Amino acid sequence: MDKTKILLAHGSGGRLTHDLITKHLVQSLSNPLLNKLDDAAVFESKGKTAFTTDSYVVNPIFFPGGNIGKLAVCGTVNDLSVMGAIPKYLSLAFIIEEGLDISALEEIIKSIAAAAKEAGVEIVTGDTKVVNTGKADKIFINTAGVGFIPEGLDISGANARPDDAVIVSGTMGDHGIAIMAQREGLNFKTAVESDCAPLNGLITDMLKVCPRIHVMRDPTRGGLATTLNEIAGQSQVGIELNEESIPVKPAVGGACEALGLDPLYVANEGKIIAIMPEKDAPAVLSAMKAHPYGKDSAIIGRVISPNPGRVSIRTPLGALRILDMQSGELLPRIC
């Protein structure tokens, strides 16, 4: 038996499954709730609770700036955080392809443990399944998360109001270009890394100076343009952007130009869009710039009454063009 590879027997529920869970997962992700190995995690809760789930099928599973494990933790932490919730507990379910190197799984679990520690969350329950070679493209991960919303917060994509300011926490398109470069073997003059990161610390700092933030979203698939179109539709407002104010790394901008892409539609995995009353924007921007994950934050536009449900962008030449929602798939399996 090859002890360096995942075998179908690792998902059979027998001795190898037990060893996989106890030696590789529980050992790295240990906490009192997980260590019980019961069929469900049981914990106390009260007040408003946020609950979310997502599946991660990114290809390749290792990329500059992270891997599928870090992505799975950060993605779910961020989905909770943009609702104002304090992330607390995560589930973790693996679908592993027979033949995956045990060393690769260990590296992924190590990243999961590091990301969970940084975010202050605990992996309290999970599952492992092993499928035949060729049926899962190495590994898929599903995570679900629970977080608790402090009293008084009301954050939703439906809450944008005319005259609100629109802020982003940093440069657009880093994750999507990093994945594309790794997948296609593209070499750029300056290496591009994914921005994959847990953003709950940054969001906590923002809410300390402004608990009146109306909307927060992480612009993942479809990028900034598609996410803002979703918000404009939910809130039935218009949004007008200033193209020159939107931060894009020169390497990402150059790669997009060469590939015929618009960075405003390319995915991010460590950025936030925040919409709030204009008078609160300077204080929020200052708090964001003081955090490592928000140092490139910028006010990029405002919410308007005309053209409800539409997003427009003012170009450097002064022209105004419509920024539609993305149609079709720009780059599949980026998360």
Coordinates of C-alpha atoms in Angstrom, one line a residue:
M1 CA 0.0 0.0 0.0
D2 CA 1.4 3.4 -1.0
K3 CA 1.3 5.5 2.2
T4 CA 2.2 8.7 0.3
K5 CA -1.1 8.8 -1.7
I6 CA -4.7 9.2 -0.9
L7 CA -6.5 5.9 -1.5
L8 CA -10.2 5.1 -2.0
A9 CA -10.0 3.3 1.4
H10 CA -9.3 6.8 3.0
G11 CA -13.0 7.5 2.4
S12 CA -14.4 4.1 3.3
G13 CA -15.1 4.9 6.9
G14 CA -12.7 2.3 8.2
R15 CA -9.2 2.5 9.7
L16 CA -7.7 4.7 7.0
T17 CA -10.5 7.2 7.3
H18 CA -10.0 7.3 11.1
D19 CA -6.3 7.8 10.6
L20 CA -6.9 10.6 8.0
I21 CA -9.2 12.4 10.4
T22 CA -7.2 12.0 13.6
K23 CA -3.6 12.3 12.3
H24 CA -4.0 14.9 9.6
L25 CA -7.1 17.0 10.4
V26 CA -7.8 17.0 14.1
Q27 CA -4.1 17.2 14.9
S28 CA -3.7 20.4 12.9
L29 CA -7.1 22.0 13.6
S30 CA -7.6 20.9 17.2
N31 CA -10.2 22.6 19.4
P32 CA -12.6 21.4 22.1
L33 CA -15.6 21.1 19.8
L34 CA -13.8 19.3 17.0
N35 CA -11.9 17.0 19.2
K36 CA -15.1 15.4 20.5
L37 CA -15.6 13.9 17.0
D38 CA -19.4 13.8 17.5
D39 CA -21.8 13.9 14.5
A40 CA -22.4 17.6 15.0
A41 CA -20.8 20.5 16.8
V42 CA -23.0 21.8 19.7
F43 CA -22.5 25.4 20.9
E44 CA -24.5 28.2 22.6
S45 CA -25.7 31.2 20.6
K46 CA -28.0 34.2 21.1
G47 CA -28.9 37.3 19.0
K48 CA -28.6 37.7 15.3
T49 CA -26.7 34.9 13.6
A50 CA -25.2 34.8 10.1
F51 CA -24.8 31.5 8.3
T52 CA -23.2 30.9 4.9
T53 CA -21.7 28.1 2.8
D54 CA -19.5 27.9 -0.3
S55 CA -17.6 25.3 -2.4
Y56 CA -14.1 25.7 -3.7
V57 CA -13.0 24.0 -6.9
V58 CA -10.1 26.4 -7.9
N59 CA -7.7 25.1 -10.6
P60 CA -4.7 25.0 -9.9
I61 CA -5.1 24.1 -6.2
F62 CA -1.7 25.9 -5.5
F63 CA -1.2 29.4 -6.8
P64 CA 0.9 32.5 -6.0
G65 CA -0.3 33.9 -2.7
G66 CA -2.3 30.9 -1.5
N67 CA -3.9 27.5 -2.2
I68 CA -7.4 26.0 -2.1
G69 CA -7.3 25.6 1.7
K70 CA -6.5 29.2 2.5
L71 CA -9.1 30.3 -0.1
A72 CA -11.8 28.1 1.4
V73 CA -11.3 29.6 4.9
C74 CA -10.9 33.2 3.7
G75 CA -13.9 33.0 1.4
T76 CA -16.3 31.9 4.1
V77 CA -14.9 34.3 6.7
N78 CA -15.3 37.2 4.3
D79 CA -18.9 36.2 3.4
L80 CA -19.8 36.4 7.1
S81 CA -17.8 39.5 7.8
V82 CA -19.3 41.7 5.0
M83 CA -22.7 41.2 6.8
G84 CA -21.2 42.7 9.9
A85 CA -20.9 39.3 11.6
I86 CA -18.0 38.2 13.8
P87 CA -17.0 34.8 12.3
K88 CA -16.8 32.1 14.9
Y89 CA -17.2 28.5 13.6
L90 CA -16.6 26.8 10.3
S91 CA -17.3 23.4 8.9
L92 CA -14.8 21.8 6.4
A93 CA -15.7 19.0 3.9
F94 CA -13.2 17.5 1.5
I95 CA -13.9 15.6 -1.7
I96 CA -10.5 14.1 -2.5
E97 CA -9.4 12.3 -5.6
E98 CA -7.7 9.0 -5.2
G99 CA -3.9 9.4 -5.9
L100 CA -3.5 12.9 -4.3
D101 CA -0.2 13.1 -2.6
I102 CA -0.5 13.1 1.2
S103 CA 2.1 15.8 1.3
A104 CA -0.1 18.1 -0.8
L105 CA -3.1 17.5 1.6
E106 CA -0.9 18.2 4.6
E107 CA 0.2 21.5 3.0
I108 CA -3.4 22.5 2.3
I109 CA -4.4 21.6 5.9
K110 CA -1.5 23.7 7.2
S111 CA -2.8 26.7 5.2
I112 CA -6.3 26.1 6.6
A113 CA -5.0 26.1 10.1
A114 CA -3.0 29.3 9.5
A115 CA -5.9 31.1 7.9
A116 CA -8.3 30.0 10.7
K117 CA -5.9 31.2 13.3
E118 CA -5.4 34.6 11.7
A119 CA -9.2 35.0 11.4
G120 CA -9.9 33.8 14.9
V121 CA -12.3 31.0 13.8
E122 CA -12.5 27.4 14.7
I123 CA -13.1 24.4 12.4
V124 CA -15.6 22.5 14.5
T125 CA -17.0 19.9 12.2
G126 CA -16.4 18.4 8.8
D127 CA -16.4 15.4 6.4
T128 CA -14.1 13.6 4.0
K129 CA -14.9 11.6 0.9
V130 CA -12.5 10.0 -1.6
V131 CA -13.6 9.4 -5.2
N132 CA -11.9 7.5 -8.1
T133 CA -9.1 9.0 -10.0
G134 CA -10.3 11.6 -12.6
K135 CA -13.6 12.3 -10.8
A136 CA -12.6 15.4 -8.7
D137 CA -9.5 17.1 -10.2
K138 CA -7.3 16.5 -7.1
I139 CA -9.5 18.1 -4.3
F140 CA -12.7 20.1 -3.8
I141 CA -13.5 21.8 -0.5
N142 CA -16.8 22.9 1.0
T143 CA -16.9 25.3 4.0
A144 CA -19.9 26.6 5.9
G145 CA -19.6 29.3 8.5
V146 CA -21.5 30.7 11.5
G147 CA -21.0 34.3 12.8
F148 CA -22.7 36.5 15.3
I149 CA -23.9 40.1 14.4
P150 CA -23.5 42.7 17.1
E151 CA -26.6 44.6 18.2
G152 CA -27.5 47.6 16.0
L153 CA -25.8 46.6 12.7
D154 CA -27.9 46.4 9.6
I155 CA -25.8 45.8 6.5
S156 CA -27.3 44.6 3.2
G157 CA -26.9 45.0 -0.5
A158 CA -30.4 46.6 -0.4
N159 CA -29.3 49.5 1.8
A160 CA -27.4 51.8 -0.6
R161 CA -28.8 55.4 -0.6
P162 CA -28.4 58.4 -2.9
D163 CA -25.3 60.5 -2.0
D164 CA -23.6 57.5 -0.3
A165 CA -19.8 57.2 -1.0
V166 CA -18.4 54.0 -2.6
I167 CA -15.0 52.8 -1.2
V168 CA -12.8 49.8 -2.2
S169 CA -10.2 48.4 0.1
G170 CA -7.4 48.0 -2.5
T171 CA -6.3 47.0 -6.0
M172 CA -8.7 45.2 -8.3
G173 CA -8.2 42.0 -10.2
D174 CA -5.2 40.5 -8.4
H175 CA -6.7 37.0 -7.7
G176 CA -8.1 36.4 -11.2
I177 CA -4.8 37.4 -12.9
A178 CA -2.7 35.3 -10.5
I179 CA -4.8 32.2 -11.2
M180 CA -4.8 32.8 -15.0
A181 CA -1.0 33.3 -15.0
Q182 CA -0.4 30.1 -13.0
R183 CA -2.9 28.1 -15.1
E184 CA -1.6 29.2 -18.5
G185 CA 2.1 29.5 -17.6
L186 CA 2.2 33.2 -18.3
N187 CA 5.2 35.1 -17.1
F188 CA 4.9 38.8 -16.4
K189 CA 7.7 41.3 -15.7
T190 CA 6.3 41.8 -12.2
A191 CA 4.8 38.7 -10.5
V192 CA 1.2 38.9 -9.6
E193 CA 0.0 37.2 -6.3
S194 CA -3.5 36.5 -5.2
D195 CA -5.0 38.9 -2.7
C196 CA -6.6 36.0 -0.8
A197 CA -7.0 37.1 2.9
P198 CA -9.4 37.1 5.8
L199 CA -10.9 40.5 6.1
N200 CA -12.7 40.4 9.4
G201 CA -10.0 42.4 11.2
L202 CA -10.2 45.2 8.7
I203 CA -14.0 45.2 8.8
T204 CA -14.0 45.4 12.6
D205 CA -11.8 48.5 12.4
M206 CA -14.2 50.0 9.8
L207 CA -17.2 49.4 12.0
K208 CA -15.6 50.9 15.0
V209 CA -15.4 54.3 13.3
C210 CA -18.7 53.9 11.4
P211 CA -21.4 51.4 12.5
R212 CA -23.7 53.1 10.0
I213 CA -22.1 51.4 6.9
H214 CA -25.0 50.6 4.6
V215 CA -23.5 47.9 2.3
M216 CA -20.4 45.7 2.3
R217 CA -19.6 43.0 -0.3
D218 CA -16.5 41.2 -1.4
P219 CA -16.1 41.5 -5.2
T220 CA -15.2 37.9 -6.1
R221 CA -16.5 36.3 -9.3
G222 CA -17.5 39.0 -11.8
G223 CA -15.3 41.5 -10.0
L224 CA -16.1 45.1 -9.1
A225 CA -18.4 45.8 -12.0
T226 CA -20.7 42.8 -11.5
T227 CA -20.9 43.2 -7.7
L228 CA -21.8 46.9 -8.0
N229 CA -24.5 46.1 -10.6
E230 CA -25.9 43.6 -8.1
I231 CA -26.0 46.2 -5.4
A232 CA -27.5 48.8 -7.7
G233 CA -30.3 46.4 -8.5
Q234 CA -30.9 45.3 -4.9
S235 CA -31.1 49.0 -3.7
Q236 CA -32.7 50.4 -6.9
V237 CA -30.2 53.2 -7.1
G238 CA -27.6 54.3 -9.7
I239 CA -23.9 54.2 -9.0
E240 CA -21.4 56.5 -10.7
L241 CA -17.6 55.6 -10.6
N242 CA -14.5 57.7 -11.4
E243 CA -12.2 55.4 -13.4
E244 CA -9.1 57.3 -12.4
S245 CA -9.8 56.6 -8.7
I246 CA -10.0 52.8 -9.0
P247 CA -6.7 51.2 -7.9
V248 CA -5.2 48.6 -10.2
K249 CA -1.7 47.3 -10.0
P250 CA 0.4 48.2 -13.1
A251 CA 1.2 44.5 -13.5
V252 CA -2.5 43.5 -13.4
G253 CA -3.4 46.4 -15.7
G254 CA -0.7 45.4 -18.2
A255 CA -1.7 41.7 -18.1
C256 CA -5.4 42.6 -18.6
E257 CA -4.5 44.9 -21.6
A258 CA -2.4 42.1 -23.1
L259 CA -5.2 39.5 -22.6
G260 CA -8.0 41.7 -23.6
L261 CA -9.6 41.8 -20.2
D262 CA -11.1 44.6 -18.1
P263 CA -9.7 44.5 -14.5
L264 CA -13.0 45.7 -13.2
Y265 CA -14.5 42.3 -14.1
V266 CA -11.6 40.2 -12.8
A267 CA -12.0 38.4 -9.5
N268 CA -10.7 39.4 -6.1
E269 CA -10.5 37.3 -2.9
G270 CA -9.2 39.8 -0.4
K271 CA -11.0 43.1 -1.1
I272 CA -14.2 44.8 0.1
I273 CA -16.6 47.3 -1.4
A274 CA -18.1 49.5 1.3
I275 CA -21.0 52.0 0.8
M276 CA -21.8 54.5 3.5
P277 CA -23.1 58.1 4.1
E278 CA -20.7 60.5 2.4
K279 CA -19.9 62.3 5.7
D280 CA -18.6 59.1 7.2
A281 CA -16.4 58.2 4.3
P282 CA -13.2 60.1 5.4
A283 CA -13.1 58.4 8.8
V284 CA -13.7 55.0 7.3
L285 CA -11.1 55.5 4.6
S286 CA -8.5 56.5 7.2
A287 CA -9.3 53.4 9.3
M288 CA -9.0 51.2 6.2
K289 CA -5.6 52.7 5.2
A290 CA -4.2 52.0 8.7
H291 CA -4.8 48.3 8.3
P292 CA -2.4 46.1 6.2
Y293 CA -5.3 44.8 4.1
G294 CA -6.6 48.2 3.4
K295 CA -3.6 50.4 2.7
D296 CA -4.5 51.0 -0.9
S297 CA -8.2 51.9 -0.2
A298 CA -9.8 54.6 -2.2
I299 CA -13.1 56.4 -2.6
I300 CA -14.1 55.4 -6.2
G301 CA -17.6 56.9 -6.7
R302 CA -21.0 57.7 -5.3
V303 CA -24.6 56.5 -5.2
I304 CA -27.0 58.5 -7.3
S305 CA -30.8 58.7 -7.8
P306 CA -31.0 58.6 -11.6
N307 CA -30.7 55.4 -13.6
P308 CA -31.7 53.0 -10.8
G309 CA -30.1 49.6 -11.2
R310 CA -27.4 50.9 -13.5
V311 CA -23.6 51.5 -12.9
S312 CA -21.8 54.1 -15.0
I313 CA -18.1 55.1 -15.0
R314 CA -16.5 58.5 -15.8
T315 CA -13.5 58.0 -18.0
P316 CA -10.3 60.2 -17.7
L317 CA -11.5 62.1 -20.9
G318 CA -14.8 63.0 -19.1
A319 CA -17.0 60.6 -21.0
L320 CA -19.6 58.5 -19.1
R321 CA -20.1 54.9 -20.1
I322 CA -22.3 52.2 -18.8
L323 CA -20.6 49.4 -16.8
D324 CA -22.8 46.4 -17.4
M325 CA -23.0 43.2 -15.4
Q326 CA -20.6 40.5 -16.7
S327 CA -22.1 38.2 -19.2
G328 CA -20.7 34.7 -19.7
E329 CA -17.7 33.2 -17.9
L330 CA -14.5 35.3 -18.0
L331 CA -12.4 32.6 -16.3
P332 CA -13.9 29.5 -14.8
R333 CA -12.8 27.8 -11.6
I334 CA -11.1 30.8 -10.0
C335 CA -12.4 29.9 -6.5

